[in-house]
C-alpha atoms as an extended CHARMM CRD file, in Angstrom:
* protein
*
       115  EXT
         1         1  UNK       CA            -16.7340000000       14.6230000000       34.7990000000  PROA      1               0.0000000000
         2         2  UNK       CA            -13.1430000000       14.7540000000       34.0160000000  PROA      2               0.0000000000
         3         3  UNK       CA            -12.4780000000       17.7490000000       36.3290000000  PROA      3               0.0000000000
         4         4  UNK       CA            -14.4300000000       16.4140000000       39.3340000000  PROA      4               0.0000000000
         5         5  UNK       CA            -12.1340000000       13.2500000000       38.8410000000  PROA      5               0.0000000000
         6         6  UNK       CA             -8.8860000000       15.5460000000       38.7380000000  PROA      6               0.0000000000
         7         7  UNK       CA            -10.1070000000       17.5230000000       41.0850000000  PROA      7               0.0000000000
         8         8  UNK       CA            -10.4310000000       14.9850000000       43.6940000000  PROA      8               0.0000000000
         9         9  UNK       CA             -7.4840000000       13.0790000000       42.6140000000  PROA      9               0.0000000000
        10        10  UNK       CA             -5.8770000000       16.3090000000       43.8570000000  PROA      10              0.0000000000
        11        11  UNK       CA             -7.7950000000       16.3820000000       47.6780000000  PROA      11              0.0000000000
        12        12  UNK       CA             -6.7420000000       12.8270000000       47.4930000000  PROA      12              0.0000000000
        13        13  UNK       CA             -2.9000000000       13.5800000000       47.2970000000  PROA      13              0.0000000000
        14        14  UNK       CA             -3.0920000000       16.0610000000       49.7050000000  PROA      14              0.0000000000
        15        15  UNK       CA             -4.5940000000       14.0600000000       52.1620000000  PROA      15              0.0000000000
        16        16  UNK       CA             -1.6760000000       11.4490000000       51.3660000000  PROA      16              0.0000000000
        17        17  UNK       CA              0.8860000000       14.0450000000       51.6040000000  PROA      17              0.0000000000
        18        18  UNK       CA             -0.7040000000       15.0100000000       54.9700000000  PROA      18              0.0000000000
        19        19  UNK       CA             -0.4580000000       11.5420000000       56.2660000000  PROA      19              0.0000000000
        20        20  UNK       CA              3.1510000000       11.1620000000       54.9630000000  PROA      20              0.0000000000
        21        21  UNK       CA              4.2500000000       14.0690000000       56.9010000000  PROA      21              0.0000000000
        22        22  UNK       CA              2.0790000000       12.7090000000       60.2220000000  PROA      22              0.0000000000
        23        23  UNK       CA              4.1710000000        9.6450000000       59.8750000000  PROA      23              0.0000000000
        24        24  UNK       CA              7.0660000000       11.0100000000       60.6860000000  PROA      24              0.0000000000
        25        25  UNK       CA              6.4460000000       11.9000000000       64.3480000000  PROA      25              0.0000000000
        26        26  UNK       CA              4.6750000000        7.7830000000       64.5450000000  PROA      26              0.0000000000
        27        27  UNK       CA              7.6880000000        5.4550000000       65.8350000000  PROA      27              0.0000000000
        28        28  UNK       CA              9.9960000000        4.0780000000       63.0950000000  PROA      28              0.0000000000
        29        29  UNK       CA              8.0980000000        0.3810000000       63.0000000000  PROA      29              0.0000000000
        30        30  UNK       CA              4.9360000000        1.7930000000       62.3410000000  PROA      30              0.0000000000
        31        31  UNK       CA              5.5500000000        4.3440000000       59.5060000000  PROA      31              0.0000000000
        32        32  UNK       CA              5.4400000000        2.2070000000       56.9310000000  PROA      32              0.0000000000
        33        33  UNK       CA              2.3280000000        0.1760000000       57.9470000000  PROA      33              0.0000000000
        34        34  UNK       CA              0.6680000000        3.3980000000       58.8280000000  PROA      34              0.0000000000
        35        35  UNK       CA              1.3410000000        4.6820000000       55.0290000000  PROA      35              0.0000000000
        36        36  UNK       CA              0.6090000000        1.5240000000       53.1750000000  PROA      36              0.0000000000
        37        37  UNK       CA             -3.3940000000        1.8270000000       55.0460000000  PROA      37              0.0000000000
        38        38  UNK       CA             -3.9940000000        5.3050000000       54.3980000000  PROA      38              0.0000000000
        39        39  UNK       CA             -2.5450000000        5.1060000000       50.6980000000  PROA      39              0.0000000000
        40        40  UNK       CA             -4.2470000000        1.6360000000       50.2470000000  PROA      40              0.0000000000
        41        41  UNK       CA             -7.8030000000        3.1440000000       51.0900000000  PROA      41              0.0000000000
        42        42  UNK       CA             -7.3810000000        6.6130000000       49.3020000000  PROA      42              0.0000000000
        43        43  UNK       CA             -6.5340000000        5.1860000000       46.2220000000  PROA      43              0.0000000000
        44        44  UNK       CA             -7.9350000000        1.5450000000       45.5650000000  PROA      44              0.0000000000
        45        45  UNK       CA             -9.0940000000        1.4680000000       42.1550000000  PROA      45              0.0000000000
        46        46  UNK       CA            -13.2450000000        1.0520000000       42.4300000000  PROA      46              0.0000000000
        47        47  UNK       CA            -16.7790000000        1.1450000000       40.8250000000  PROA      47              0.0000000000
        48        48  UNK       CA            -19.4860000000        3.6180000000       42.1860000000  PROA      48              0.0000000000
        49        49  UNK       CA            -22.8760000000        3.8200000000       40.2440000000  PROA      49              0.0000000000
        50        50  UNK       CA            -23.1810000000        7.2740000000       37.9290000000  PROA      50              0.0000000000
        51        51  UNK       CA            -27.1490000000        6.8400000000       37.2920000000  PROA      51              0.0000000000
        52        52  UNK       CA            -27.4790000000        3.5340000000       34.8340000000  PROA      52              0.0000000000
        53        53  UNK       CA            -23.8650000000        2.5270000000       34.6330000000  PROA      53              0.0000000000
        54        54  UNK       CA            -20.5470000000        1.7730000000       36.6630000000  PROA      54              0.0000000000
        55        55  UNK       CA            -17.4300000000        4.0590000000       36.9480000000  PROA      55              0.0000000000
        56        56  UNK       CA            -14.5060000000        3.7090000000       38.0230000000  PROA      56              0.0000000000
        57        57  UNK       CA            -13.1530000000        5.8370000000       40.7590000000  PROA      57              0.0000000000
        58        58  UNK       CA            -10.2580000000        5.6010000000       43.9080000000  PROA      58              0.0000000000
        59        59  UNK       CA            -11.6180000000        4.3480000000       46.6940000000  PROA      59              0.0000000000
        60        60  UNK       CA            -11.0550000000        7.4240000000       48.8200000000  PROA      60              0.0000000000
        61        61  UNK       CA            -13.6430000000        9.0630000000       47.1110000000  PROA      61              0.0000000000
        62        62  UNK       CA            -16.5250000000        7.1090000000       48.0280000000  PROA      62              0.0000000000
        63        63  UNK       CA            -15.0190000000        7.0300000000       51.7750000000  PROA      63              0.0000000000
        64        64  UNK       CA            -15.1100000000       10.9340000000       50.9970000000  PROA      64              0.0000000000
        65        65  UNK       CA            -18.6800000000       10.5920000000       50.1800000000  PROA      65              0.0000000000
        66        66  UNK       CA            -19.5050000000        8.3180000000       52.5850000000  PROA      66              0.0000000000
        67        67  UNK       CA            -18.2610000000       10.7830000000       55.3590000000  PROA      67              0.0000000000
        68        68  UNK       CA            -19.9230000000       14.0000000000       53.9480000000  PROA      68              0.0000000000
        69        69  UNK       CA            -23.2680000000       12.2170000000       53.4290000000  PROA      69              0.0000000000
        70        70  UNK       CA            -23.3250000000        9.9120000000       56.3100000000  PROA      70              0.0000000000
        71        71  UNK       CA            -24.0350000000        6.7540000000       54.2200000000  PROA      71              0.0000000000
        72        72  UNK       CA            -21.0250000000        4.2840000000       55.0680000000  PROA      72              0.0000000000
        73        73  UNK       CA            -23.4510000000        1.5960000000       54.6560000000  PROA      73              0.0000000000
        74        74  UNK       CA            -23.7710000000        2.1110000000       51.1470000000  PROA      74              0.0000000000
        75        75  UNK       CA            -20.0260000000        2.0010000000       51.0230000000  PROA      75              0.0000000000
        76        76  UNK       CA            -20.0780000000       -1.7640000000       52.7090000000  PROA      76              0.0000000000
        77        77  UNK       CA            -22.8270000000       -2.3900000000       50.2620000000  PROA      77              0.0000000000
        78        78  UNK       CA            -20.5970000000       -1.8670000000       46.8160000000  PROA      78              0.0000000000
        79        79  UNK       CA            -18.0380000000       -3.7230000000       48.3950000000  PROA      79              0.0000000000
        80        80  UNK       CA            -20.4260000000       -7.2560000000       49.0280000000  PROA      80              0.0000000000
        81        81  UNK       CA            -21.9050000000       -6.3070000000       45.2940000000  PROA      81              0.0000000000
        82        82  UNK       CA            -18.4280000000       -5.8280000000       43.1400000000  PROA      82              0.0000000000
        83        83  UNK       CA            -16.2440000000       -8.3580000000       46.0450000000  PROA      83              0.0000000000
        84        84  UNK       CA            -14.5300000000       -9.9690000000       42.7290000000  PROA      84              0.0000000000
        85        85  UNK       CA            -13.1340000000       -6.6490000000       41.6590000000  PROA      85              0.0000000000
        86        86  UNK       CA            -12.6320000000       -5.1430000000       45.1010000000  PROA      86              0.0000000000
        87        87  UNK       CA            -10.4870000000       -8.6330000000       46.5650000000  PROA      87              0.0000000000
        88        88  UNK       CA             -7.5490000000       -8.4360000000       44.1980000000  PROA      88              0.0000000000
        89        89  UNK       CA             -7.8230000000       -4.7480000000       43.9790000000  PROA      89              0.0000000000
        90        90  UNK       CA             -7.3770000000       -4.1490000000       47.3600000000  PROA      90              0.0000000000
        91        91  UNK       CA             -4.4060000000       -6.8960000000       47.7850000000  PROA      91              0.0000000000
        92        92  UNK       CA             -2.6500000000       -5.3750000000       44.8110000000  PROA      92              0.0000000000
        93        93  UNK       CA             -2.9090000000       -2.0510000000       45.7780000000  PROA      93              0.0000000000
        94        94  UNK       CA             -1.9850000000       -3.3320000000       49.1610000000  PROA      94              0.0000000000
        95        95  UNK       CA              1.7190000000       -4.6000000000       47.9200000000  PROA      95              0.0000000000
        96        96  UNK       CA              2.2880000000       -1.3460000000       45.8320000000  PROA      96              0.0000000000
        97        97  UNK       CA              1.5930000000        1.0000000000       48.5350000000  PROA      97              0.0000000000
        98        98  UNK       CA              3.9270000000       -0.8680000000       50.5250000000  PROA      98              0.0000000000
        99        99  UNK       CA              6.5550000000       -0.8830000000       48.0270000000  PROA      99              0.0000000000
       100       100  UNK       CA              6.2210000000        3.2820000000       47.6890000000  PROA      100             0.0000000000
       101       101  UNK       CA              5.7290000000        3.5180000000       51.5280000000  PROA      101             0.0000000000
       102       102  UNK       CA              8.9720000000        2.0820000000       52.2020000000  PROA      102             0.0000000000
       103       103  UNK       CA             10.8710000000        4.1610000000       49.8640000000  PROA      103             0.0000000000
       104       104  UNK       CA              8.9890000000        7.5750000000       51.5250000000  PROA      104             0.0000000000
       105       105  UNK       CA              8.8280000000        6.6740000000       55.2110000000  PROA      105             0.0000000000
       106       106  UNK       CA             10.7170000000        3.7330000000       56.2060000000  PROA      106             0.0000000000
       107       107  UNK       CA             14.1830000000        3.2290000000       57.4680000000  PROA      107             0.0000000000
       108       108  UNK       CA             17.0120000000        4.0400000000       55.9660000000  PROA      108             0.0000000000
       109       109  UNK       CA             19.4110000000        0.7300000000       55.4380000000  PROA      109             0.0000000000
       110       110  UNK       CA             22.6660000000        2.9290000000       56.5970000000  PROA      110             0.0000000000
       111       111  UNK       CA             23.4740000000        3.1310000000       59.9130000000  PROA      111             0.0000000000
       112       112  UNK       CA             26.0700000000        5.6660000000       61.1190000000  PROA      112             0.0000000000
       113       113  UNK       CA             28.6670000000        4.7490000000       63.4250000000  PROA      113             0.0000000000
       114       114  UNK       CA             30.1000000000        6.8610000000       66.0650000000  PROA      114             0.0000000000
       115       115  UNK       CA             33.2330000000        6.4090000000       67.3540000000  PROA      115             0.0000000000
């Protein structure tokens, strides 16, 4: 279990490394929102059922799933079922993906001056 969760921990930060480096052709105001979505929805701490129980897992993973097997409903679903975890999770994870965003992708405070 531990290496499928490393193991798409690792598809996970290349796909946010991918995005990070399609941000930088996007127009300077929209780098920074367009990073804070993509990291917010790959990795959103969540719960998935594993047969009887609950585990946690980053969010992109069941979008991953969802995708492969077709089943975004069941997605939408989890989301109505665990909405008490999922609210602050998502807000949270929201304002730290920001923060890191804006240190990655967003605009430099310095401005040059010609003369």
């Amino acid at each position: 279990m531990l290496i499928i969760f490393l193991e798409a921990m690792g598809i996970l930060l290349l796909v946010a490394t991918a995005a990070t480096l399609l941000a930088r052709f996007l127009p300077a105001e929209k780098r920074v929102l367009f990073c804070s979505v993509v990291y917010t929805l790959l990795f959103t701490p969540s719960w998935a059922p594993a047969t009887i129980v609950m585990v946690p897992i980053p969010f992109g993973v069941m979008l991953g799933v969802g995708a492969v097997t077709g089943a975004p409903n069941e997605i939408l679903d989890l989301l109505l079922v665990l909405w008490w975890w999922h609210i602050p999770a998502f807000f949270i994870t929201g304002f730290v993906s920001r923060k890191v965003a804006k240190k990655l992708v967003g605009i430099s405070s310095v401005k040059e001056i010609h003369t």
